[in-house]
Amino acid sequence: MAGVSAPAPAILILGQGSVAAARKAQRALDGAVLYGLAERVTDADRNFEDFGGTIRRLFQEDTPIIAFCAAGIVIRALASHLQNKRAEPPVLAIAEDGSAVVPLLGGLRGVNALARRIGDALGTTPAITTTGEVRFGATLESPPSGYEIGNPGASKRFMSDLLAGEKVKLSGDAPWLRETRLPFDPAGNLTITVTPQAREATAGELVIHPRSIVVAVAGGAEDLSQQVSDALAARGLSPKAVGVVVAADGDAARPEIHAMAKSLGRPLRFLPDVAALSLSNLAEAPIRTGVVTIAIVTGPVDATTIGRARGRLAVVGLGPGAAEWMAPEVRRALDHAQDILGYETYVRMAGPFSAEQVIHASDNREELDRARHALSLAASGRSVVVVSSGDPGIFAMAAAVLEALEGSEDPAWHGVELVVMPGISAAQGAAARAGAPLGHDFCILSLSDNLKPWSVIEDRLDHAAAADLVLAFYNPISKARPWQLGRALEIVRAHRKPETPVVLGRDVGRPGESLRVVPLGELKPDDVDMRTVVIVGSSTTRTFAKADGSTWVYTPRWYEAGPQDS
Ligand code: SAH
């Protein structure tokens, strides 16, 4: 899902012997997730089967990676992906028992700081190899979070001048600089200037901007990005010194506000009322021009202390059951969610989850309540996932969430970033197993009369069968609806020949999956239960023997015979 926050680190371990050290490292890192090799590690937060594939996927997703294994394994796995040193996340190799910490990649993204944190947790000195870091305890190319280099093109030269023995004077202040071993000297030839002001750097000057500007917008405007640039320019401020953009809950969905925050590359936070924003450590009185207010605080601003993030709600489809049938974006949404809601069986299918993730499992019948619960959690700024089996838009939660949202007048609900992520529906899964019964026009019907009158179902069945569509039945039968399927089959049989193939897919993609192909004339309601999807062929649906003795079913793409009535 989109978002400005960086992914939490992933800790990868290949054996049970690394669990203790990995957990120590994990406790030192915010939100880190422990991944264990499936066949060797029993109590990780998540499991993986293929080390190379997993580490490359994490790398591409920009996830900081801490791998408890030989550095060579990591290097070989990532070698083909190392193109852009500014884009790579921190990557560290750690000896399997935690005795050595080796930062490998991500020098510009704080890998050394990460290595120190982990080294402290494991009681070992990290093997830091970056020259400036070793000599001065600082990498000016990547200042700590909260600071940004104004003239990054000059930082490499600046660093090599320092290494060659030049002294540096400091103009402005940043506490972290004072803790380094940089050769400060008021008479130095080099200068580090710490300022939120935009500055054309002179020769031998490195400009560092503290992210100390709060941009608050009261409402949107088409040219909002321009207005913000103008407001900053009017005060001589650098856009790089912006720390956070703040807007009202009611404006949470306005695209121009998101575009502006994105172009600044800064987090966007929301408050009920931006006029009520009060900042304790103001450096200068806020100035308002039009809808834009600019405030400057002393030192970098901590965005997490202002308002809340825009809540997200993803309504996801897990597919019929098999993990390989779940879309990667769904897996990611599940991995990053704070709250997961859904029918208990499906929530279990969607796991495993880490200890910080909150699971709200519920009964299958409370769909609208669950939808409202999900929206209110997301409206409070949380990242929420609602799970459905199969596709969330087919007899599932997506429609319930939209119904709940349409029925609400709460601007915070409408401000939630809502996305629906598709899944493979039961009929598609069963069809793939059988061959291609949905190869031509088809329709999907739910035989449940919980939410619609039975007379409507009969009428639709009659028309769909008369139209010679392949029919897929969901919710075909249940204890509370014992006779309906028999009646439905009577209606279909009035239009289709007894030899019409019927596919019964039960628990498709799940343990104990079964697939049967029976002629319509022989199908009995007892052959079917609520975990079955029923696909009734059309007049053109064909079968032939598979080499293994079972049956292929397909509906050709062409059509010549007209609808038949038997
Ligand atoms: N959103 C789901 C459907 C929910 S309705 C989807 O897109 O698949 C529930 C019905 O779907 C069940 O009664 C059954 O008919 C069908 N179904 C769901 N998962 C199934 C599976 N793995 N195998 C067979 N049928 C399934």
Coordinates of C-alpha atoms and ligand atoms in Angstrom, one line a residue:
M1 CA 0.0 0.0 0.0
A2 CA 1.1 3.5 -0.6
G3 CA 2.6 5.4 2.3
V4 CA 5.6 7.5 3.3
S5 CA 6.7 5.4 6.3
A6 CA 9.5 3.0 5.6
P7 CA 8.9 -0.7 6.0
A8 CA 9.9 -2.2 9.3
P9 CA 13.1 -4.2 9.3
A10 CA 13.0 -7.9 8.4
I11 CA 15.2 -10.3 10.4
L12 CA 15.9 -13.6 8.5
I13 CA 17.2 -16.7 10.2
L14 CA 18.0 -20.1 8.8
G15 CA 18.1 -22.2 12.0
Q16 CA 16.7 -22.5 15.4
G17 CA 20.1 -21.7 16.9
S18 CA 19.7 -18.0 15.8
V19 CA 16.3 -17.5 17.5
A20 CA 17.7 -16.1 20.8
A21 CA 20.1 -13.6 19.2
A22 CA 17.5 -12.6 16.6
R23 CA 14.9 -11.9 19.2
K24 CA 17.4 -9.7 21.1
A25 CA 18.0 -7.7 17.9
Q26 CA 14.3 -7.6 17.2
R27 CA 13.6 -6.0 20.6
A28 CA 16.1 -3.2 19.8
L29 CA 14.3 -2.4 16.5
D30 CA 10.9 -0.9 16.1
G31 CA 8.3 -3.2 14.6
A32 CA 10.9 -5.7 13.1
V33 CA 9.5 -9.0 11.9
L34 CA 11.3 -12.3 12.4
Y35 CA 11.3 -14.6 9.4
G36 CA 12.4 -18.2 9.8
L37 CA 13.3 -20.8 7.3
A38 CA 10.2 -23.1 7.3
E39 CA 11.9 -26.4 7.5
R40 CA 14.3 -25.4 10.4
V41 CA 12.7 -22.7 12.5
T42 CA 9.5 -23.4 14.4
D43 CA 8.8 -20.2 16.3
A44 CA 9.5 -17.2 14.0
D45 CA 6.8 -14.6 13.4
R46 CA 6.6 -15.7 9.8
N47 CA 8.2 -18.5 7.7
F48 CA 9.8 -18.6 4.3
E49 CA 10.8 -21.4 2.1
D50 CA 13.2 -19.9 -0.4
F51 CA 15.9 -17.7 1.1
G52 CA 17.0 -16.1 -2.2
G53 CA 13.5 -15.3 -3.4
T54 CA 12.5 -13.9 0.0
I55 CA 15.5 -11.7 0.5
R56 CA 15.3 -10.3 -3.1
R57 CA 11.6 -9.5 -2.6
L58 CA 12.3 -7.7 0.7
F59 CA 15.1 -5.8 -1.0
Q60 CA 12.9 -4.7 -3.8
E61 CA 10.3 -3.6 -1.4
D62 CA 12.9 -1.4 0.3
T63 CA 12.8 -3.4 3.6
P64 CA 15.9 -3.1 5.8
I65 CA 17.3 -6.6 6.0
I66 CA 19.1 -8.3 8.9
A67 CA 20.2 -11.8 7.8
F68 CA 21.7 -14.2 10.4
C69 CA 23.9 -16.0 8.0
A70 CA 27.3 -15.8 6.2
A71 CA 27.8 -12.4 4.4
G72 CA 28.6 -14.4 1.2
I73 CA 25.1 -15.9 1.1
V74 CA 23.5 -12.5 1.3
I75 CA 25.9 -10.9 -1.3
R76 CA 25.3 -13.7 -3.8
A77 CA 21.5 -13.6 -3.3
L78 CA 21.4 -9.8 -3.9
A79 CA 24.2 -9.4 -6.4
S80 CA 22.0 -9.0 -9.5
H81 CA 19.9 -6.3 -7.7
L82 CA 22.7 -3.9 -6.8
Q83 CA 22.3 -1.0 -9.2
N84 CA 21.6 2.2 -7.3
K85 CA 23.4 2.9 -4.0
R86 CA 20.9 5.8 -3.2
A87 CA 17.9 3.4 -3.5
E88 CA 19.1 0.4 -1.6
P89 CA 17.8 -0.3 1.9
P90 CA 20.2 -1.2 4.8
V91 CA 21.4 -4.8 4.6
L92 CA 23.4 -6.5 7.4
A93 CA 24.8 -10.0 7.8
I94 CA 25.1 -11.3 11.4
A95 CA 26.8 -14.4 12.4
E96 CA 24.3 -17.1 13.2
D97 CA 25.0 -16.8 17.0
G98 CA 25.0 -13.0 17.0
S99 CA 28.8 -12.8 17.6
A100 CA 29.5 -10.6 14.5
V101 CA 27.5 -7.7 13.0
V102 CA 28.5 -6.7 9.5
P103 CA 26.8 -3.8 7.7
L104 CA 26.9 -4.6 3.9
L105 CA 24.7 -2.2 2.0
G106 CA 22.6 0.9 2.6
G107 CA 25.5 3.2 3.7
L108 CA 23.3 6.2 2.7
R109 CA 20.3 4.9 4.5
G110 CA 21.7 4.5 8.0
V111 CA 23.0 0.9 7.9
N112 CA 25.9 1.9 10.3
A113 CA 23.5 3.3 12.8
L114 CA 21.4 0.2 12.6
A115 CA 24.5 -1.9 13.0
R116 CA 25.4 0.0 16.2
R117 CA 21.9 -0.5 17.6
I118 CA 22.0 -4.2 17.0
G119 CA 25.6 -4.4 18.2
D120 CA 24.6 -2.8 21.5
A121 CA 21.7 -5.3 21.8
L122 CA 24.0 -8.3 21.1
G123 CA 27.0 -7.0 23.1
T124 CA 29.3 -6.9 20.1
T125 CA 31.1 -4.1 18.2
P126 CA 29.8 -3.9 14.6
A127 CA 32.3 -4.3 11.8
I128 CA 32.0 -0.8 10.4
T129 CA 34.1 -0.2 7.3
T130 CA 33.0 3.2 6.1
T131 CA 36.0 5.5 6.4
G132 CA 34.3 8.7 7.5
E133 CA 32.2 6.7 9.9
V134 CA 35.3 5.1 11.5
R135 CA 37.3 8.3 11.7
F136 CA 34.6 10.8 12.7
G137 CA 31.7 8.7 13.9
A138 CA 29.5 10.3 11.3
T139 CA 28.6 9.8 7.7
L140 CA 27.7 13.2 6.3
E141 CA 26.3 11.7 3.2
S142 CA 23.5 10.2 5.3
P143 CA 22.7 12.3 8.3
P144 CA 20.4 10.9 10.9
S145 CA 16.6 11.0 10.4
G146 CA 15.3 14.5 10.9
Y147 CA 18.1 16.1 8.9
E148 CA 18.7 16.4 5.2
I149 CA 21.7 17.5 3.1
G150 CA 20.9 20.7 1.2
N151 CA 23.7 20.2 -1.4
P152 CA 24.2 16.4 -1.5
G153 CA 26.4 16.7 -4.6
A154 CA 29.1 18.3 -2.5
S155 CA 29.1 15.8 0.4
K156 CA 31.5 13.3 -1.0
R157 CA 34.2 16.0 -1.7
F158 CA 33.5 17.6 1.7
M159 CA 34.1 14.3 3.4
S160 CA 37.3 13.6 1.5
D161 CA 38.6 17.1 2.4
L162 CA 37.9 16.3 6.0
L163 CA 39.7 13.0 5.7
A164 CA 42.6 14.9 4.1
G165 CA 42.9 16.9 7.3
E166 CA 40.8 20.0 6.8
K167 CA 39.0 21.6 9.8
V168 CA 35.4 22.6 9.8
K169 CA 33.5 25.4 11.5
L170 CA 29.9 25.0 12.5
S171 CA 27.2 27.6 11.8
G172 CA 23.9 26.8 13.4
D173 CA 23.5 23.8 15.6
A174 CA 22.5 20.1 15.5
P175 CA 23.0 18.1 18.7
W176 CA 24.1 14.9 16.8
L177 CA 26.9 16.8 15.1
R178 CA 28.3 17.7 18.5
E179 CA 28.5 14.0 19.4
T180 CA 30.6 13.2 16.4
R181 CA 34.4 13.4 16.2
L182 CA 34.4 15.8 13.3
P183 CA 37.4 18.2 13.5
F184 CA 35.5 21.3 14.5
D185 CA 37.5 24.5 14.6
P186 CA 36.1 28.1 14.3
A187 CA 39.0 28.9 12.0
G188 CA 38.4 25.9 9.7
N189 CA 38.3 26.2 5.9
L190 CA 35.2 24.1 5.7
T191 CA 31.8 25.1 7.0
I192 CA 28.7 23.0 8.0
T193 CA 25.7 25.3 8.1
V194 CA 22.6 23.9 9.9
T195 CA 19.6 25.9 8.9
P196 CA 16.0 25.6 7.6
Q197 CA 16.7 28.5 5.2
A198 CA 17.3 27.8 1.6
R199 CA 21.0 28.5 0.8
E200 CA 23.2 28.5 -2.2
A201 CA 26.2 26.7 -0.7
T202 CA 29.6 28.4 -1.1
A203 CA 32.8 26.4 -1.9
G204 CA 33.7 24.2 1.0
E205 CA 30.3 24.5 2.6
L206 CA 27.9 21.7 3.5
V207 CA 24.3 22.8 4.1
I208 CA 22.3 20.6 6.5
H209 CA 18.6 21.3 6.9
P210 CA 16.9 20.2 10.1
R211 CA 13.3 19.1 9.2
S212 CA 11.9 21.7 11.5
I213 CA 9.1 23.2 9.4
V214 CA 5.4 22.3 9.9
V215 CA 3.3 23.0 6.9
A216 CA -0.4 23.1 7.9
V217 CA -3.1 23.4 5.2
A218 CA -6.6 24.4 6.0
G219 CA -8.5 23.0 3.0
G220 CA -7.2 22.2 -0.5
A221 CA -6.6 24.3 -3.6
E222 CA -5.8 23.2 -7.1
D223 CA -2.4 24.9 -7.0
L224 CA -1.7 23.8 -3.4
S225 CA 1.9 22.6 -4.1
Q226 CA 2.6 26.0 -5.7
Q227 CA 1.1 27.9 -2.8
V228 CA 3.3 25.9 -0.4
S229 CA 6.4 26.5 -2.5
D230 CA 5.5 30.2 -2.6
A231 CA 4.9 30.4 1.1
L232 CA 8.2 28.7 1.9
A233 CA 10.1 30.9 -0.7
A234 CA 8.5 34.1 0.8
R235 CA 10.3 33.3 4.0
G236 CA 13.5 32.1 2.4
L237 CA 12.9 28.5 3.6
S238 CA 14.1 25.3 2.0
P239 CA 11.4 22.7 1.0
K240 CA 13.9 20.1 2.3
A241 CA 13.5 21.5 5.8
V242 CA 9.8 20.6 5.9
G243 CA 9.3 17.9 8.5
V244 CA 5.6 17.3 8.3
V245 CA 2.4 18.3 6.5
V246 CA -0.7 18.7 8.6
A247 CA -4.3 18.8 7.4
A248 CA -7.8 18.4 8.7
D249 CA -9.6 15.1 9.0
G250 CA -12.2 16.4 6.6
D251 CA -9.6 16.9 3.9
A252 CA -7.9 13.5 4.3
A253 CA -9.0 12.3 0.9
R254 CA -8.1 15.5 -1.0
P255 CA -5.6 14.4 -3.8
E256 CA -3.9 17.8 -4.0
I257 CA -2.9 17.6 -0.3
H258 CA -1.5 14.1 -0.9
A259 CA 0.3 15.2 -4.0
M260 CA 1.9 18.1 -2.2
A261 CA 3.1 16.0 0.8
K262 CA 4.4 13.4 -1.7
S263 CA 6.3 16.0 -3.7
L264 CA 7.9 17.2 -0.4
G265 CA 8.5 13.5 0.5
R266 CA 7.2 14.1 4.0
P267 CA 4.5 12.4 6.2
L268 CA 1.0 13.7 6.2
R269 CA -0.8 13.9 9.5
F270 CA -4.4 14.7 10.3
L271 CA -6.2 16.6 13.0
P272 CA -9.9 17.4 13.6
D273 CA -9.1 21.1 13.1
V274 CA -5.8 22.5 11.9
A275 CA -6.5 25.9 13.5
A276 CA -6.3 24.1 16.8
L277 CA -2.7 22.8 16.1
S278 CA -0.5 23.9 18.9
L279 CA 3.3 23.4 18.8
S280 CA 5.2 23.7 22.0
N281 CA 8.7 24.4 20.7
L282 CA 8.1 27.1 18.2
A283 CA 11.2 28.9 16.9
E284 CA 9.2 31.6 15.2
A285 CA 5.5 32.6 15.2
P286 CA 3.5 30.8 12.5
I287 CA 2.6 32.8 9.4
R288 CA -0.5 32.1 7.4
T289 CA -0.9 32.9 3.7
G290 CA -4.1 31.7 2.1
V291 CA -4.8 28.1 3.1
V292 CA -1.1 27.5 4.0
T293 CA 0.4 28.1 7.5
I294 CA 4.1 27.7 8.0
A295 CA 5.5 27.1 11.5
I296 CA 9.1 26.5 12.4
V297 CA 10.1 24.6 15.6
T298 CA 13.5 24.2 17.1
G299 CA 15.2 21.0 15.9
P300 CA 13.6 18.4 13.8
V301 CA 9.9 17.9 14.2
D302 CA 8.7 14.4 15.2
A303 CA 5.7 13.9 12.9
T304 CA 4.4 11.0 15.1
T305 CA 3.6 13.5 17.9
I306 CA 1.2 15.5 15.7
G307 CA -2.3 14.3 15.0
R308 CA -2.5 10.9 13.4
A309 CA -1.7 9.2 10.1
R310 CA -4.3 8.7 7.5
G311 CA -6.0 5.5 8.3
R312 CA -6.0 2.8 5.7
L313 CA -8.4 0.0 5.0
A314 CA -7.7 -2.8 2.6
V315 CA -10.5 -5.2 1.8
V316 CA -8.6 -8.2 0.6
G317 CA -9.3 -11.5 -1.1
L318 CA -7.2 -14.5 0.1
G319 CA -8.1 -16.7 -2.8
P320 CA -9.8 -20.0 -2.2
G321 CA -7.1 -21.2 0.2
A322 CA -3.7 -22.0 -1.2
A323 CA -1.1 -19.4 -0.2
E324 CA 0.3 -19.5 -3.8
W325 CA -3.0 -18.3 -5.0
M326 CA -2.9 -15.1 -2.9
A327 CA -1.8 -11.9 -4.7
P328 CA 1.5 -10.5 -3.5
E329 CA -0.2 -7.1 -2.7
V330 CA -2.6 -8.9 -0.4
R331 CA 0.3 -10.7 1.4
R332 CA 2.0 -7.3 1.9
A333 CA -1.2 -5.6 3.1
L334 CA -1.5 -8.5 5.7
D335 CA 2.1 -8.2 6.7
H336 CA 1.9 -4.5 7.4
A337 CA -1.6 -4.3 8.9
Q338 CA -2.1 -3.2 12.5
D339 CA -5.6 -4.7 12.7
I340 CA -7.0 -7.7 10.9
L341 CA -10.7 -8.4 10.8
G342 CA -12.7 -11.3 9.4
Y343 CA -14.4 -14.5 9.9
E344 CA -12.3 -16.7 12.1
T345 CA -11.5 -19.4 9.6
Y346 CA -10.3 -16.9 7.0
V347 CA -8.3 -14.9 9.5
R348 CA -6.5 -18.1 10.4
M349 CA -5.9 -18.8 6.7
A350 CA -4.3 -15.3 6.4
G351 CA -1.7 -15.7 9.1
P352 CA 0.6 -16.1 10.8
F353 CA 0.7 -12.7 12.3
S354 CA 3.2 -11.1 14.7
A355 CA 2.5 -10.4 18.3
E356 CA 1.8 -6.7 17.7
Q357 CA -0.9 -7.3 15.1
V358 CA -4.4 -7.2 16.6
I359 CA -6.7 -9.9 15.3
H360 CA -10.5 -9.3 15.5
A361 CA -12.0 -12.7 14.5
S362 CA -15.7 -12.9 14.4
D363 CA -18.7 -14.9 13.4
N364 CA -19.5 -15.1 9.7
R365 CA -22.9 -13.4 10.0
E366 CA -21.9 -10.0 11.4
E367 CA -20.7 -8.6 8.1
L368 CA -22.0 -5.1 8.4
D369 CA -20.9 -4.7 12.0
R370 CA -17.5 -5.9 11.0
A371 CA -17.4 -3.4 8.2
R372 CA -18.3 -0.6 10.5
H373 CA -15.7 -1.7 13.1
A374 CA -13.0 -1.8 10.4
L375 CA -13.9 1.7 9.2
S376 CA -13.9 3.2 12.7
L377 CA -10.5 1.6 13.4
A378 CA -9.1 3.0 10.1
A379 CA -10.7 6.4 10.8
S380 CA -8.7 6.5 14.0
G381 CA -5.4 6.4 11.9
R382 CA -4.8 2.6 12.0
S383 CA -3.8 0.4 9.1
V384 CA -6.6 -2.2 8.9
V385 CA -7.2 -5.2 6.7
V386 CA -10.5 -7.0 6.3
V387 CA -10.2 -10.5 4.9
S388 CA -12.6 -12.5 2.7
S389 CA -12.0 -15.8 1.1
G390 CA -11.8 -15.9 -2.7
D391 CA -12.5 -12.4 -4.1
P392 CA -13.6 -9.8 -1.6
G393 CA -16.1 -8.4 -4.2
I394 CA -17.9 -11.6 -4.8
F395 CA -20.5 -12.4 -2.1
A396 CA -18.1 -10.9 0.5
M397 CA -16.8 -8.0 2.5
A398 CA -16.1 -5.3 -0.1
A399 CA -19.8 -4.6 -0.7
A400 CA -20.5 -4.6 3.1
V401 CA -17.7 -2.1 3.6
L402 CA -19.0 0.2 0.9
E403 CA -22.5 -0.1 2.2
A404 CA -21.3 0.9 5.7
L405 CA -19.3 3.8 4.2
E406 CA -22.2 5.1 2.1
G407 CA -24.4 5.0 5.2
S408 CA -22.0 7.2 7.2
E409 CA -21.7 10.9 7.3
D410 CA -18.5 10.9 9.4
P411 CA -15.8 12.7 7.4
A412 CA -13.1 10.7 9.1
W413 CA -14.6 7.5 7.6
H414 CA -14.7 9.0 4.2
G415 CA -11.1 10.2 4.7
V416 CA -9.8 6.6 5.1
E417 CA -7.6 5.4 2.3
L418 CA -9.8 2.5 1.1
V419 CA -8.6 -0.1 -1.3
V420 CA -10.1 -3.4 -2.5
M421 CA -7.6 -6.0 -3.5
P422 CA -8.9 -8.8 -5.7
G423 CA -8.5 -12.5 -5.1
I424 CA -9.1 -15.7 -7.1
S425 CA -12.7 -16.6 -6.6
A426 CA -13.9 -20.2 -5.8
A427 CA -15.3 -20.7 -9.2
Q428 CA -12.1 -19.7 -10.9
G429 CA -10.1 -22.0 -8.6
A430 CA -12.4 -25.0 -9.3
A431 CA -12.6 -24.2 -13.0
A432 CA -8.8 -24.2 -13.2
R433 CA -8.6 -27.6 -11.5
A434 CA -11.3 -29.0 -13.9
G435 CA -9.9 -27.5 -17.1
A436 CA -11.8 -24.6 -18.5
P437 CA -15.6 -24.9 -17.8
L438 CA -15.9 -21.1 -17.7
G439 CA -14.3 -20.8 -21.2
H440 CA -17.4 -19.1 -22.6
D441 CA -20.2 -16.9 -21.1
F442 CA -21.1 -17.8 -17.6
C443 CA -22.9 -16.4 -14.6
I444 CA -22.3 -16.7 -10.8
L445 CA -25.3 -17.1 -8.5
S446 CA -25.5 -17.4 -4.8
L447 CA -28.2 -19.9 -3.8
S448 CA -28.4 -18.3 -0.3
D449 CA -31.8 -16.7 0.4
N450 CA -30.5 -15.1 3.6
L451 CA -30.2 -11.7 1.9
K452 CA -32.6 -12.1 -1.1
P453 CA -36.0 -13.8 -1.5
W454 CA -36.0 -17.3 -2.9
S455 CA -38.4 -16.3 -5.6
V456 CA -35.8 -14.0 -7.0
I457 CA -33.3 -16.8 -7.1
E458 CA -35.7 -19.1 -8.9
D459 CA -36.4 -16.5 -11.5
R460 CA -32.8 -15.7 -12.1
L461 CA -31.9 -19.4 -12.3
D462 CA -34.7 -19.9 -14.9
H463 CA -33.4 -17.1 -17.0
A464 CA -29.7 -17.9 -16.8
A465 CA -30.4 -21.6 -17.6
A466 CA -32.6 -20.6 -20.5
A467 CA -29.8 -18.3 -21.8
D468 CA -27.5 -21.3 -21.9
L469 CA -25.0 -19.7 -19.6
V470 CA -22.6 -21.9 -17.7
L471 CA -23.8 -21.6 -14.0
A472 CA -21.6 -21.4 -11.0
F473 CA -23.4 -21.8 -7.7
Y474 CA -22.0 -20.3 -4.5
N475 CA -23.5 -21.0 -1.0
P476 CA -25.3 -24.0 -2.7
I477 CA -26.7 -25.6 0.5
S478 CA -26.6 -25.4 4.3
K479 CA -28.3 -26.9 7.3
A480 CA -30.6 -23.9 7.4
R481 CA -31.3 -24.2 3.6
P482 CA -31.7 -27.9 3.0
W483 CA -34.2 -28.0 0.1
Q484 CA -33.2 -25.1 -2.0
L485 CA -30.5 -26.8 -4.1
G486 CA -32.9 -29.6 -5.1
R487 CA -35.3 -27.1 -6.3
A488 CA -32.6 -25.2 -8.2
L489 CA -31.5 -28.3 -10.0
E490 CA -35.1 -29.0 -11.0
I491 CA -35.2 -25.6 -12.7
V492 CA -31.9 -26.2 -14.4
R493 CA -32.8 -29.6 -15.6
A494 CA -35.8 -28.2 -17.4
H495 CA -33.3 -26.4 -19.7
R496 CA -30.3 -28.8 -19.8
K497 CA -29.7 -32.3 -20.9
P498 CA -29.1 -35.0 -18.2
E499 CA -25.5 -35.6 -19.5
T500 CA -24.5 -31.9 -19.0
P501 CA -21.3 -32.0 -17.0
V502 CA -21.3 -30.6 -13.5
V503 CA -18.1 -29.8 -11.6
L504 CA -18.2 -30.1 -7.8
G505 CA -15.1 -28.4 -6.3
R506 CA -14.9 -28.8 -2.6
D507 CA -12.3 -27.0 -0.4
V508 CA -10.5 -26.0 -3.6
G509 CA -6.9 -24.9 -2.7
R510 CA -7.3 -26.1 0.9
P511 CA -6.2 -29.3 2.6
G512 CA -8.5 -32.2 1.7
E513 CA -9.5 -30.5 -1.6
S514 CA -11.7 -32.6 -3.9
L515 CA -13.0 -32.3 -7.4
R516 CA -15.7 -34.4 -9.0
V517 CA -17.4 -34.3 -12.4
V518 CA -20.9 -35.7 -12.5
P519 CA -23.6 -35.6 -15.1
L520 CA -26.5 -33.2 -14.2
G521 CA -29.0 -36.1 -14.3
E522 CA -27.1 -37.9 -11.5
L523 CA -26.3 -35.0 -9.3
K524 CA -27.9 -35.2 -5.8
P525 CA -28.0 -32.4 -3.3
D526 CA -26.3 -34.8 -0.9
D527 CA -23.2 -34.6 -3.1
V528 CA -22.8 -30.9 -2.2
D529 CA -22.1 -29.0 1.0
M530 CA -21.5 -25.3 1.8
R531 CA -17.8 -25.7 1.1
T532 CA -18.5 -26.7 -2.4
V533 CA -18.8 -24.6 -5.5
V534 CA -21.0 -26.1 -8.2
I535 CA -20.4 -25.4 -11.9
V536 CA -23.1 -26.5 -14.3
G537 CA -22.0 -26.7 -17.9
S538 CA -23.9 -25.2 -20.8
S539 CA -25.0 -27.0 -24.0
T540 CA -21.5 -26.8 -25.4
T541 CA -19.5 -27.8 -22.3
R542 CA -17.5 -30.9 -23.1
T543 CA -15.5 -33.6 -21.2
F544 CA -12.8 -36.0 -22.2
A545 CA -10.5 -38.4 -20.4
K546 CA -7.3 -37.1 -18.9
A547 CA -4.3 -39.3 -19.2
D548 CA -4.4 -40.0 -15.4
G549 CA -7.9 -41.4 -15.7
S550 CA -9.8 -38.3 -14.4
T551 CA -11.7 -35.9 -16.6
W552 CA -11.1 -32.7 -18.4
V553 CA -14.0 -30.3 -18.6
Y554 CA -14.1 -27.3 -20.9
T555 CA -16.5 -25.0 -22.6
P556 CA -15.2 -24.1 -26.1
R557 CA -14.7 -20.4 -27.0
W558 CA -16.9 -20.7 -30.0
Y559 CA -20.7 -21.0 -30.1
E560 CA -22.9 -22.4 -32.9
A561 CA -25.9 -24.2 -31.4
G562 CA -28.7 -21.9 -30.2
P563 CA -30.0 -22.2 -26.7
Q564 CA -31.6 -25.6 -26.3
D565 CA -34.7 -26.5 -24.4
S566 CA -35.1 -30.2 -23.6
Ligands
SAH1 N1 -15.8 -14.5 -1.8 C1 -15.8 -15.9 -2.0 C2 -17.2 -16.5 -2.0 C3 -17.9 -16.4 -0.6 S1 -19.4 -17.2 -0.7 C4 -15.1 -16.2 -3.4 O1 -14.9 -15.3 -4.2 O2 -14.8 -17.4 -3.6 C5 -19.0 -18.7 0.1 C6 -19.2 -19.9 -1.0 O3 -18.1 -19.8 -1.8 C7 -19.1 -21.2 -0.4 O4 -20.4 -21.6 0.1 C8 -18.7 -22.1 -1.6 O5 -19.8 -22.3 -2.4 C9 -17.7 -21.1 -2.2 N2 -16.3 -21.4 -1.8 C10 -15.5 -20.5 -1.2 N3 -14.3 -21.0 -1.0 C11 -14.3 -22.2 -1.6 C12 -13.3 -23.3 -1.8 N4 -12.1 -23.1 -1.4 N5 -13.7 -24.4 -2.5 C13 -15.0 -24.5 -2.9 N6 -15.9 -23.6 -2.8 C14 -15.6 -22.5 -2.1

